[in-house]
Coordinates of C-alpha atoms and ligand atoms in Angstrom, one line a residue:
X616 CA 116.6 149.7 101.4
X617 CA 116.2 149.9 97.6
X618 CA 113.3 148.6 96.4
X619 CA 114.9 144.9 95.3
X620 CA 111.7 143.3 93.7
X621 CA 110.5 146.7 91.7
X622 CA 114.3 146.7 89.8
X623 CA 113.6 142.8 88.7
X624 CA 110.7 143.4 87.7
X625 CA 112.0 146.5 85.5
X626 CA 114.5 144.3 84.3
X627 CA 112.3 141.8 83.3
X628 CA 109.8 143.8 81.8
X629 CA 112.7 145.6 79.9
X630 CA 114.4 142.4 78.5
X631 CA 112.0 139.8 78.3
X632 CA 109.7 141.0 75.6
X633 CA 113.3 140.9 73.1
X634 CA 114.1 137.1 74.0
X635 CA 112.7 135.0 71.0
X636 CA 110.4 131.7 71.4
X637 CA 113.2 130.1 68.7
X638 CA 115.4 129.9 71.7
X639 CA 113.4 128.5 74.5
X640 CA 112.6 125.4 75.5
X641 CA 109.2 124.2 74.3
X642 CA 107.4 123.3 77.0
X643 CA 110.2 123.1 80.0
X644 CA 110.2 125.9 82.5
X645 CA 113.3 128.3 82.1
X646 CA 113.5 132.2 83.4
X647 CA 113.7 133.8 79.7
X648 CA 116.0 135.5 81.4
X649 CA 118.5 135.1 83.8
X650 CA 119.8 132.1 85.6
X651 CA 117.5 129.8 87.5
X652 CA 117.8 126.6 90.0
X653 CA 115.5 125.0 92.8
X654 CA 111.7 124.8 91.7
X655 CA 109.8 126.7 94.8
X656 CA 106.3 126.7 96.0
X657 CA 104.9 124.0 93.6
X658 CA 101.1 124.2 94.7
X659 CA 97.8 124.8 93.6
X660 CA 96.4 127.8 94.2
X661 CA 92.7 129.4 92.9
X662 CA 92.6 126.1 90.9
X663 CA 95.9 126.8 89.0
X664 CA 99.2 125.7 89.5
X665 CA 101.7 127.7 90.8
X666 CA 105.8 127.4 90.6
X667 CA 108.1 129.7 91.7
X668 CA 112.1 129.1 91.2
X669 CA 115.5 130.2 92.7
X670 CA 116.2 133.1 90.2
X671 CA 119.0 135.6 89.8
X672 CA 117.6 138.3 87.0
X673 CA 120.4 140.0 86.1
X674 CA 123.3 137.2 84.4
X675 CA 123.4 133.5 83.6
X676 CA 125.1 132.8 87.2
X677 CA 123.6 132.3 90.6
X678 CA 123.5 135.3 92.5
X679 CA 121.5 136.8 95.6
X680 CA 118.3 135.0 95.3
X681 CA 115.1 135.9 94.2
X682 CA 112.1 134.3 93.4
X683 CA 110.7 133.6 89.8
X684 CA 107.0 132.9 89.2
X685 CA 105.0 131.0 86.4
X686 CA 101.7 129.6 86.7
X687 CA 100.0 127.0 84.4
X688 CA 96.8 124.7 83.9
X689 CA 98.3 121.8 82.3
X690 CA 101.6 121.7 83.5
X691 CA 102.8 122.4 79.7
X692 CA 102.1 125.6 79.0
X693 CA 103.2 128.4 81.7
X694 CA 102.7 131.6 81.9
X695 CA 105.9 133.8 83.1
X696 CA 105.0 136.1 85.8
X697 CA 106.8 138.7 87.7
X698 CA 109.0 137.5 89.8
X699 CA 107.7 137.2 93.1
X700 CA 110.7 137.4 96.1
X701 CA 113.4 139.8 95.8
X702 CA 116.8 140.0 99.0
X703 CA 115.5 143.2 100.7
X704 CA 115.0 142.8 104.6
X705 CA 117.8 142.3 106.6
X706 CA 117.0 138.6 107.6
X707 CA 116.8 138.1 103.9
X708 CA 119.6 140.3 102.7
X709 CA 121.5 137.5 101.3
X710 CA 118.8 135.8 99.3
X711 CA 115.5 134.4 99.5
X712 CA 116.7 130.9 98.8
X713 CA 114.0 127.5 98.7
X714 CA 110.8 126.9 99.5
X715 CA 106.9 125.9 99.3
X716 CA 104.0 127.2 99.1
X717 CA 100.3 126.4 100.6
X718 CA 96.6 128.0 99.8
X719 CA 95.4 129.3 102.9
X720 CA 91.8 128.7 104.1
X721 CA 90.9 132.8 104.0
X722 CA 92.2 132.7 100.2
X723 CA 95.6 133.8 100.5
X724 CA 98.6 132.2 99.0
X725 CA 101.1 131.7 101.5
X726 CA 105.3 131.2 101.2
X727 CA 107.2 129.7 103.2
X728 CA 111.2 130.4 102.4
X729 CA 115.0 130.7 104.1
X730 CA 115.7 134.2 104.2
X731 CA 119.7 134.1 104.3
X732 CA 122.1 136.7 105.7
X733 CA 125.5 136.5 105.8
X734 CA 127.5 138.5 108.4
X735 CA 131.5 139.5 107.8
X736 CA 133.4 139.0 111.2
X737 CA 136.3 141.0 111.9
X738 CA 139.0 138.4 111.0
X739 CA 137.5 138.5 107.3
X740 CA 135.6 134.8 107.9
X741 CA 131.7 135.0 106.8
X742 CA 129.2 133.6 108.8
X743 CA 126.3 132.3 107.2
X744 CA 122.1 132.8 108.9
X745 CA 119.7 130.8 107.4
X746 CA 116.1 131.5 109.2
X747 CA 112.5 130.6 107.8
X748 CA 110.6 132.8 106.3
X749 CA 106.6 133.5 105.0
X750 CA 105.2 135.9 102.9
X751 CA 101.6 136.0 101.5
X752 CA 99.8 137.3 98.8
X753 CA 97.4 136.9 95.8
X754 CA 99.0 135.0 93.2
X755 CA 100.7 137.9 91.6
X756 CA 102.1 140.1 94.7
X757 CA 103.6 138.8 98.0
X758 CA 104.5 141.0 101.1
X759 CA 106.9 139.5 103.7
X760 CA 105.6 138.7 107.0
X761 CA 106.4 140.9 109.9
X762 CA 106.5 138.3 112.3
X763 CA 109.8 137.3 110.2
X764 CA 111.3 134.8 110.8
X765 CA 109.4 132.5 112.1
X766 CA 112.1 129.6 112.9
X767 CA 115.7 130.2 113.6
X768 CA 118.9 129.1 115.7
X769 CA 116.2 129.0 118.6
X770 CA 113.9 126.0 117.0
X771 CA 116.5 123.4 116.5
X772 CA 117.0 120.6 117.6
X773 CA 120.1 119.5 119.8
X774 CA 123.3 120.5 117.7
X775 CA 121.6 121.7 115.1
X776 CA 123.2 123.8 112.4
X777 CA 121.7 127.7 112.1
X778 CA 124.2 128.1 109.0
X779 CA 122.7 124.7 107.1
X780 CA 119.1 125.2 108.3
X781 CA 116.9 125.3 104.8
X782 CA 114.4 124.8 102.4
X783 CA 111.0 124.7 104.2
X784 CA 108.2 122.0 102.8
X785 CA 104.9 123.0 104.3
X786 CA 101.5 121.1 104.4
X787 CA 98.5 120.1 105.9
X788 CA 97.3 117.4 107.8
X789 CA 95.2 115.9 110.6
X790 CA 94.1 119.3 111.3
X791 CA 97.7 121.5 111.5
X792 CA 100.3 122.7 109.1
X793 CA 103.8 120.7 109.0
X794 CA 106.7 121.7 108.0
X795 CA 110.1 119.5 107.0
X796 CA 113.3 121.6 106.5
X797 CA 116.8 120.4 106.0
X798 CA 119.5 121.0 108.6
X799 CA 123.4 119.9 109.7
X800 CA 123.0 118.5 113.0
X801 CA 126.3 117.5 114.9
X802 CA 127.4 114.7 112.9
X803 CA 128.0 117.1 110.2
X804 CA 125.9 115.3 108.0
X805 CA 122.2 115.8 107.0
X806 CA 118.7 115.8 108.8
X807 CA 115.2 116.8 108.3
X808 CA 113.6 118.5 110.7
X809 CA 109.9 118.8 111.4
X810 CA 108.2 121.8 112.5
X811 CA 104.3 122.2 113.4
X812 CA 102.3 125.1 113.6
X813 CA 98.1 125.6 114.3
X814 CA 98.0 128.7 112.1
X815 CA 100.9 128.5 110.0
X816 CA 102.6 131.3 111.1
X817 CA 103.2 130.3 114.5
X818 CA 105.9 127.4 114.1
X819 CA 107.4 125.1 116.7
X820 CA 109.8 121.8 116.6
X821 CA 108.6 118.6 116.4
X822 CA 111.2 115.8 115.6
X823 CA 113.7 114.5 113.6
X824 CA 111.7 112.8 110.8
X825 CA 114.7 111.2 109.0
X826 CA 118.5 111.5 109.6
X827 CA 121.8 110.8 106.9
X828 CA 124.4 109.8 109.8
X829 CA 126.9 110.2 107.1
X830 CA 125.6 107.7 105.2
X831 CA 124.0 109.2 102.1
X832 CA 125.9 112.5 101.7
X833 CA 125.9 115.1 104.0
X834 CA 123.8 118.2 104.5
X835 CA 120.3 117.0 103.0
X836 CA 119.0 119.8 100.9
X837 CA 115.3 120.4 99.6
X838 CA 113.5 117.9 101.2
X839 CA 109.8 116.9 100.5
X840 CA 107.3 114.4 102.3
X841 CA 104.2 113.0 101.3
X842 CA 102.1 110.0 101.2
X843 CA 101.9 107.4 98.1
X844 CA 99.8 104.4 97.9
X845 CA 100.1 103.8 101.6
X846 CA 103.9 104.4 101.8
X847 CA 105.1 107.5 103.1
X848 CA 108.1 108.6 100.9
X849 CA 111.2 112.0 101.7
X850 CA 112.8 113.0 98.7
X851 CA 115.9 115.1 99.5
X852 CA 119.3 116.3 97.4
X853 CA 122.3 115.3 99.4
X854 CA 125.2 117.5 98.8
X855 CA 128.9 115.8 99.0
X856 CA 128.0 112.4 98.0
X857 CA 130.5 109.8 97.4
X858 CA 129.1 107.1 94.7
X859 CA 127.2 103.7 95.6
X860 CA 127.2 101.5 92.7
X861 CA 125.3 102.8 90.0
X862 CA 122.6 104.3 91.9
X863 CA 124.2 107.4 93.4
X864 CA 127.0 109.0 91.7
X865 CA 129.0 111.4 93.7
X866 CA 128.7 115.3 94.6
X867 CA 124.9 116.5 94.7
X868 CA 123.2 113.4 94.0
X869 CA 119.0 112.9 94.6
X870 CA 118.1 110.5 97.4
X871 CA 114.4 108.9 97.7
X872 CA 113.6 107.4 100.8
X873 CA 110.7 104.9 101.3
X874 CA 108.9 103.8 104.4
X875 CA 105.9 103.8 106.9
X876 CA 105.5 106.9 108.7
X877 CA 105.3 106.6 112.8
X878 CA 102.8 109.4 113.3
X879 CA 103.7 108.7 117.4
X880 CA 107.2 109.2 117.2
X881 CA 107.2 111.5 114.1
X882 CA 109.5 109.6 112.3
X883 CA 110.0 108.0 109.0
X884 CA 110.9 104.1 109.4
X885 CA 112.6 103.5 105.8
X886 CA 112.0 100.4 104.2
X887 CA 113.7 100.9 100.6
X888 CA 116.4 103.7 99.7
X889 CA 117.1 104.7 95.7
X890 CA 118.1 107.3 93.5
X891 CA 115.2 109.4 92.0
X892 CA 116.5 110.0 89.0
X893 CA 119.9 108.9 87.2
X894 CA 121.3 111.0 84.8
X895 CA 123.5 114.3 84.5
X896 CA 120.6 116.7 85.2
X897 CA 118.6 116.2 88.1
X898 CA 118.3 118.0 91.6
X899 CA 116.0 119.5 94.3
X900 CA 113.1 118.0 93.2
X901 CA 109.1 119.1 94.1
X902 CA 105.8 117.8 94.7
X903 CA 102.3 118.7 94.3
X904 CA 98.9 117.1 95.0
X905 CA 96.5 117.7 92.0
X906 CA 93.2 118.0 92.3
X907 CA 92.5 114.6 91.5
X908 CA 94.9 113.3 93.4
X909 CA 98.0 112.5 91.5
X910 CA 101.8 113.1 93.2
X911 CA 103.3 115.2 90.3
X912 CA 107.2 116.3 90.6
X913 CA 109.4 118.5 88.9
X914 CA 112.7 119.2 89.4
X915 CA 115.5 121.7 88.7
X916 CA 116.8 120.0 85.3
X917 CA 120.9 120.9 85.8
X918 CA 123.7 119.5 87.7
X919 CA 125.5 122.2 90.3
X920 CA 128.7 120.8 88.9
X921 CA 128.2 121.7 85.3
X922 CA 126.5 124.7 86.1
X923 CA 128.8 127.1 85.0
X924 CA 129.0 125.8 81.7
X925 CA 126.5 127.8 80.0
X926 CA 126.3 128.8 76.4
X927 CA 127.1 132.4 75.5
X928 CA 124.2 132.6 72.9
X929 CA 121.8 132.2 75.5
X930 CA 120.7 134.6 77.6
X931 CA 119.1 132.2 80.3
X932 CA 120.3 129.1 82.2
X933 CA 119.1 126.4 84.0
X934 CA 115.7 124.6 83.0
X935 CA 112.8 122.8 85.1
X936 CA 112.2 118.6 84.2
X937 CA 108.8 117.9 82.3
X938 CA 106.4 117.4 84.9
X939 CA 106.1 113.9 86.1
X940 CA 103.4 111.3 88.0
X941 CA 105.1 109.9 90.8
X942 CA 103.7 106.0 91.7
X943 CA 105.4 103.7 94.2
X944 CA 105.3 100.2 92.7
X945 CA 106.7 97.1 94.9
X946 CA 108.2 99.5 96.9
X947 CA 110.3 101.5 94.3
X948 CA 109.5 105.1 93.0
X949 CA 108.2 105.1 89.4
X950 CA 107.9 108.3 87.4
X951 CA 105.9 109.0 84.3
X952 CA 105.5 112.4 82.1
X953 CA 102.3 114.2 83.0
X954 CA 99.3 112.7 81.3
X955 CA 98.6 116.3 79.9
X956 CA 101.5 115.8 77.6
X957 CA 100.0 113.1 75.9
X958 CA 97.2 116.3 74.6
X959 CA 100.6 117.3 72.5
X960 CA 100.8 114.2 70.8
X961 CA 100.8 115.3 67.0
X962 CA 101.0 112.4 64.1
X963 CA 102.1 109.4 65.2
X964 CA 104.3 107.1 63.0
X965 CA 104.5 103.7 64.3
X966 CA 106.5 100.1 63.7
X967 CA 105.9 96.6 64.8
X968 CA 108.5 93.8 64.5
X969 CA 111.3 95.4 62.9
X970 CA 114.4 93.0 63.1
X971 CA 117.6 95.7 63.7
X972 CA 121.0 94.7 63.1
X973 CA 123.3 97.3 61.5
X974 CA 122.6 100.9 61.8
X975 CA 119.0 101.5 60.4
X976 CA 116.9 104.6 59.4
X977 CA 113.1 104.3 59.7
X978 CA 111.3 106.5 57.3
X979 CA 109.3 109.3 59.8
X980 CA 110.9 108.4 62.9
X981 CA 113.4 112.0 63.0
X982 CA 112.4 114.8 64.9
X983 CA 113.8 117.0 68.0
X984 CA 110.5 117.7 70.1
X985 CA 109.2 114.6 70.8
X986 CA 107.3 111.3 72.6
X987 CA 109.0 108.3 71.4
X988 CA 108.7 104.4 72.5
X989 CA 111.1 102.4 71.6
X990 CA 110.4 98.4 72.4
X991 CA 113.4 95.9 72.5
X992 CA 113.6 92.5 72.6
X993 CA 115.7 89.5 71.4
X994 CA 114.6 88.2 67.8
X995 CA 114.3 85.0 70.1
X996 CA 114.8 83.1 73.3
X997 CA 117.7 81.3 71.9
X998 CA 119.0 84.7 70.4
X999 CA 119.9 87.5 72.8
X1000 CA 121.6 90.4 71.4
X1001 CA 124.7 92.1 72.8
X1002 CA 123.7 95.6 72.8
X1003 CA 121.0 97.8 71.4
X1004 CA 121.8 101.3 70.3
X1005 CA 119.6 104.3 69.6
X1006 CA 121.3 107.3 68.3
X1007 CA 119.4 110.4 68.5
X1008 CA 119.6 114.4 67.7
X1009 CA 122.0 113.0 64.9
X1010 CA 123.9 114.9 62.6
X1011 CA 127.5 114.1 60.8
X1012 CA 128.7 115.9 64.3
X1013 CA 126.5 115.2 66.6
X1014 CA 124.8 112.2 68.5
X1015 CA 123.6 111.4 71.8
X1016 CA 123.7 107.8 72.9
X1017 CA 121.6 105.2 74.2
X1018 CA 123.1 101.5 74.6
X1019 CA 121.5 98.6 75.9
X1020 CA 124.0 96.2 77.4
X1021 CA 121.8 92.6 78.8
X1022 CA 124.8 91.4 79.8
X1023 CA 125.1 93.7 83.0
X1024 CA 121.8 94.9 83.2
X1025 CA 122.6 98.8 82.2
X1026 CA 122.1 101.6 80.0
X1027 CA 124.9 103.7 79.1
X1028 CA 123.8 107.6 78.0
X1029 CA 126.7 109.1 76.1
X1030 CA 126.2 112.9 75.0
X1031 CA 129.5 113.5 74.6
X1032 CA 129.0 115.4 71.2
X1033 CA 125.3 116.9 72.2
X1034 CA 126.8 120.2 71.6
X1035 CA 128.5 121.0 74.8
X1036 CA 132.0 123.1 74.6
X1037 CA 132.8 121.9 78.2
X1038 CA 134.6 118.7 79.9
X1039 CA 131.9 117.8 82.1
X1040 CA 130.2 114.0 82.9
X1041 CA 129.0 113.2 79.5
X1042 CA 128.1 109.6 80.6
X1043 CA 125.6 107.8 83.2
X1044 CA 125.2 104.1 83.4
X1045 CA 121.7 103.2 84.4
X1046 CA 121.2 100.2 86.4
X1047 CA 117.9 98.6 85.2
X1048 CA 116.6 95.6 86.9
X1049 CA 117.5 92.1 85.4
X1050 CA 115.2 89.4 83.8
X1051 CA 112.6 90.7 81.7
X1052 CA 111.8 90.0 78.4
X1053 CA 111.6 93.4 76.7
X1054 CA 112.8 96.7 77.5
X1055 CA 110.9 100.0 76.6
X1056 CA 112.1 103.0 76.7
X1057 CA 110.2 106.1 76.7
X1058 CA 112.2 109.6 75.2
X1059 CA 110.6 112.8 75.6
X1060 CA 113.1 115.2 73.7
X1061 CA 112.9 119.1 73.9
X1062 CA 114.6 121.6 72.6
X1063 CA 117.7 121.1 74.9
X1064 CA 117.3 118.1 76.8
X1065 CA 116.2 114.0 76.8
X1066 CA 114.5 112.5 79.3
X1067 CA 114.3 108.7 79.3
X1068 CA 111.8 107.0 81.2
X1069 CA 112.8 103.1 81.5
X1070 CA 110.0 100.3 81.9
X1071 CA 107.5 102.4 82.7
X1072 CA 109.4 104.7 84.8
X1073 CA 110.8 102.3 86.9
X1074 CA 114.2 104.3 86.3
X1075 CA 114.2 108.2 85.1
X1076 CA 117.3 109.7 83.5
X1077 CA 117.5 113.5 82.7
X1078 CA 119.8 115.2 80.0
X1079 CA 121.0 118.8 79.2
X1080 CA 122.2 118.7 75.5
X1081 CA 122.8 121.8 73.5
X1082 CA 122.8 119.9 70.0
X1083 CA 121.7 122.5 67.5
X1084 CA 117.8 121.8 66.2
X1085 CA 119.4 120.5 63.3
X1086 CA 120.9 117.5 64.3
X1087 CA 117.4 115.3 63.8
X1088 CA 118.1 112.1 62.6
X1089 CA 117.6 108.7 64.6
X1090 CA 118.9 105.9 64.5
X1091 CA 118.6 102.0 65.7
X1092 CA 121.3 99.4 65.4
X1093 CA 122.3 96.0 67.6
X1094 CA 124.7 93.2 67.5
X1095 CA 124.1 90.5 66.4
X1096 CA 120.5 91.6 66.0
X1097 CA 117.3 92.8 68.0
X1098 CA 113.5 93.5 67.6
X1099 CA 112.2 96.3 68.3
X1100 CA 108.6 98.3 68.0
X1101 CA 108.6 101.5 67.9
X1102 CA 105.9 104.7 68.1
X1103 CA 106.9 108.3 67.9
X1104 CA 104.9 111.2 68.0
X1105 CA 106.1 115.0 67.5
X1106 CA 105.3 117.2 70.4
X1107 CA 103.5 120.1 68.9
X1108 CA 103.6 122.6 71.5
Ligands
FRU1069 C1 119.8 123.6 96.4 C2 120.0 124.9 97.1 C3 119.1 125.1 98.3 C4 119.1 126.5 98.5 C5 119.1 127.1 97.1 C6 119.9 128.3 97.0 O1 120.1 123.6 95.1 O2 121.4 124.9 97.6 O3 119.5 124.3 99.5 O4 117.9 126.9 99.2 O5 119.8 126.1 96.4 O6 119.8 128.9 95.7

């Protein structure tokens, strides 16, 4: 077979060193090249931290899947690697599509990924194999194992899919390795799988940790499992959701389930079920355990239903979420940026007690790579306002949206003119919870996107927008009126 992994890494090394700074995101992941999705193998490994990606080289489109590779201390600055994973064994042929990763105790770095293959039948129909798969290496290189693969159509359980069977989430605990990985069992609809192995290479089933039964989706894609202040919580990304309220909008939608984990039966109990995060941008998210001990996330910052609307100009697509802490808090995930970004806090221009009605300009507060609070309350008990509105990345074309509305307890995102040339969703409403005095509102803005972290990050909302580095300006108005404090600092990256 042609050597698969030496041709991307040609290709990188040919047409990376030409892509200029000017057009990449600060300090969110993105291939420089190339198109990518799903982070992979989030883990720490020789006491950095390690993230691979779903990566197609060669054009801005998904295509036979390899894997990317960036490394990084502080979870803000990376350093772009070669990629790691190319399609070229026959259980792989087809891509080497998502997984995790895991440091073992000799010193290797292990992967665990699906190696698919699809197979033609006569009558023109293509079936689809998805097995797992490990490779190892050193950080930098990775040779497939020849054991390959170590699960299949063999290790499922009862009516279990071998065409949906994906996306491998290793660990370790009470002495093994574990394993969850998505699959379709008979309902059609989504379950997670666990596997356990002594050695991690030697796999077997376990149980069914967690099943959709048609109720959240169908096939549940990505999944990851981990302890939180003494919850045990399963993030997956269910594909073909239909909406529920505000908190999951339809097609591939993110899905955090809560609960207490039966370590007899190997099964999650779920107390609480929400969305992870709710705006435009948001899938396949990942987890790993720091060093001392925080749950930090990322996630593939795109939609798969806006994801052919890329920009010509550009020649990458598809971009990773800032890094966040992940906390549960009265039994509801809460999400915060990565303390480390606070280190890229420039000058910080601040305001206390500034009573907003019609649109208003505060002197400093501008900018397009950013950490912004914004505080909002009534002037008064006795006063409520009817909406609050911050417009940001502002120009006489261009604005993106954010509207308080008390009344029913939501904020509306609007970046219908954030520089897209496509007719895709341009709004989320945000469901907040009701009865609180103030509402704060945390904005991290890079080069193309807004991420809004509500109360705290009781509620996360990620945003593509394309609006040219121009486009600065912010703004505040409400009706009748609202106070607000605000403190902004530029991100200097
Ligand atoms: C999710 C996903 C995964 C799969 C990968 C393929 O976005 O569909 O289930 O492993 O992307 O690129």
């Amino acid at each position: 077979m042609k050597d698969h992994l030496q041709e991307a890494r040609d290709f990188e090394q040919k047409y990376l060193p030409s892509v200029s700074p000017e057009i990449l995101p600060r300090f969110h992941v993105t291939a420089g090249v190339g198109w990518i999705n799903d982070p992979n193998g989030f883990s720490v490994y020789k006491g950095e931290y390690h993230l691979f990606f779903q990566y197609y080289p060669y054009a801005t489109k998904w295509g036979p899947m390899h894997w990317g590779h960036v490394k990084t201390r502080d979870f803000i600055h990376w350093e772009r690697l070669p990629a790691a994973l190319a399609p070229d064994e026959k259980y792989d042929a087809d891509g080497c599509f998502s997984g995790s990763a895991i440091e073992l105790p000799d010193g290797r770095h292990l992967l665990m990924y699906t190696g698919t293959r699809n197979v033609r039948r006569t009558n023109g129909v293509v079936n689809t194999y998805q097995t797992q798969c490990l490779a190892v290496g050193d950080g930098l290189n990775y040779h497939k194992y020849e054991g390959n693969p170590v699960l299949g159509a063999a290790d499922l359980s009862e009516g279990g899919s071998p065409t949906d069977f994906r996306d491998p989430r290793i660990w370790y605990d009470e002495g093994r390795y574990w394993a969850v990985v998505g699959n379709r069992p008979a309902d059609g609809s989504g379950s997670i799988l666990l596997f356990e192995s002594e050695d991690a290479f030697h796999w077997h089933f376990c149980s069914v940790l967690a099943s959709c039964h048609n109720q959240y989706g169908r096939m549940w894609e990505c999944p990851d499992f981990f302890e939180l202040e003494e919850k045990h919580v399963l993030l997956t990304s269910p594909q073909d959701m239909t909406a529920i309220g505000l908190e999951f909008h339809p097609g591939n939608s993110t899905l955090c389930l809560i609960g207490t984990y039966d370590r007899e039966a190997r099964h999650l109990m779920r107390e609480n079920v929400q969305a992870i995060d709710y705006g435009t941008d948001f899938y396949a998210p990942q987890t790993v355990l720091t060093p001392d001990g925080r749950r930090v996330m990322i996630a593939w910052m795109q939609s798969w239903e806006s994801s052919s609307c890329t920009l010509k100009s550009l020649p990458f697509f598809g971009q990773m979420t800032v890094p966040r802490e992940l906390h549960v808090i009265n039994g509801r995930l809460y999400q915060t940026p990565v303390r480390e970004l606070l280190d890229q806090r420039g000058v910080r221009i601040h305001y206390n007690n500034v009573l907003i009605s019609g649109e208003t300009n505060l002197q400093g507060i501008r900018g397009r790579c950013l950490d912004m609070t914004v505080t909002v309350r009534p002037q008064s008990r006795t006063n409520p306002y009817r909406y609050f509105r911050l417009q940001l990345a502002k120009d006489g074309e261009h604005v993106t949206v954010i509207r308080h509305k008390p009344e029913n307890n939501t904020i509306r995102v609007d970046r219908s003119r954030s520089g897209f040339p496509h007719d895709i969703v341009n709004v989320r409403d945000i469901p907040i919870s009701p009865g609180r005095d103030e509402l704060k509102l945390r904005i991290i803005l890079d080069r193309y996107s807004l991420e809004l972290f509500i109360n705290d990050g009781e509620q996360a909302a990620s945003f593509v927008i394309y609006t040219p580095e121009s486009a600065s300006s912010i703004t505040f108005s409400a009706d009748d009126a609202a106070m607000i404090d605000v403190e902004k600092y530029d991100l200097e990256v």
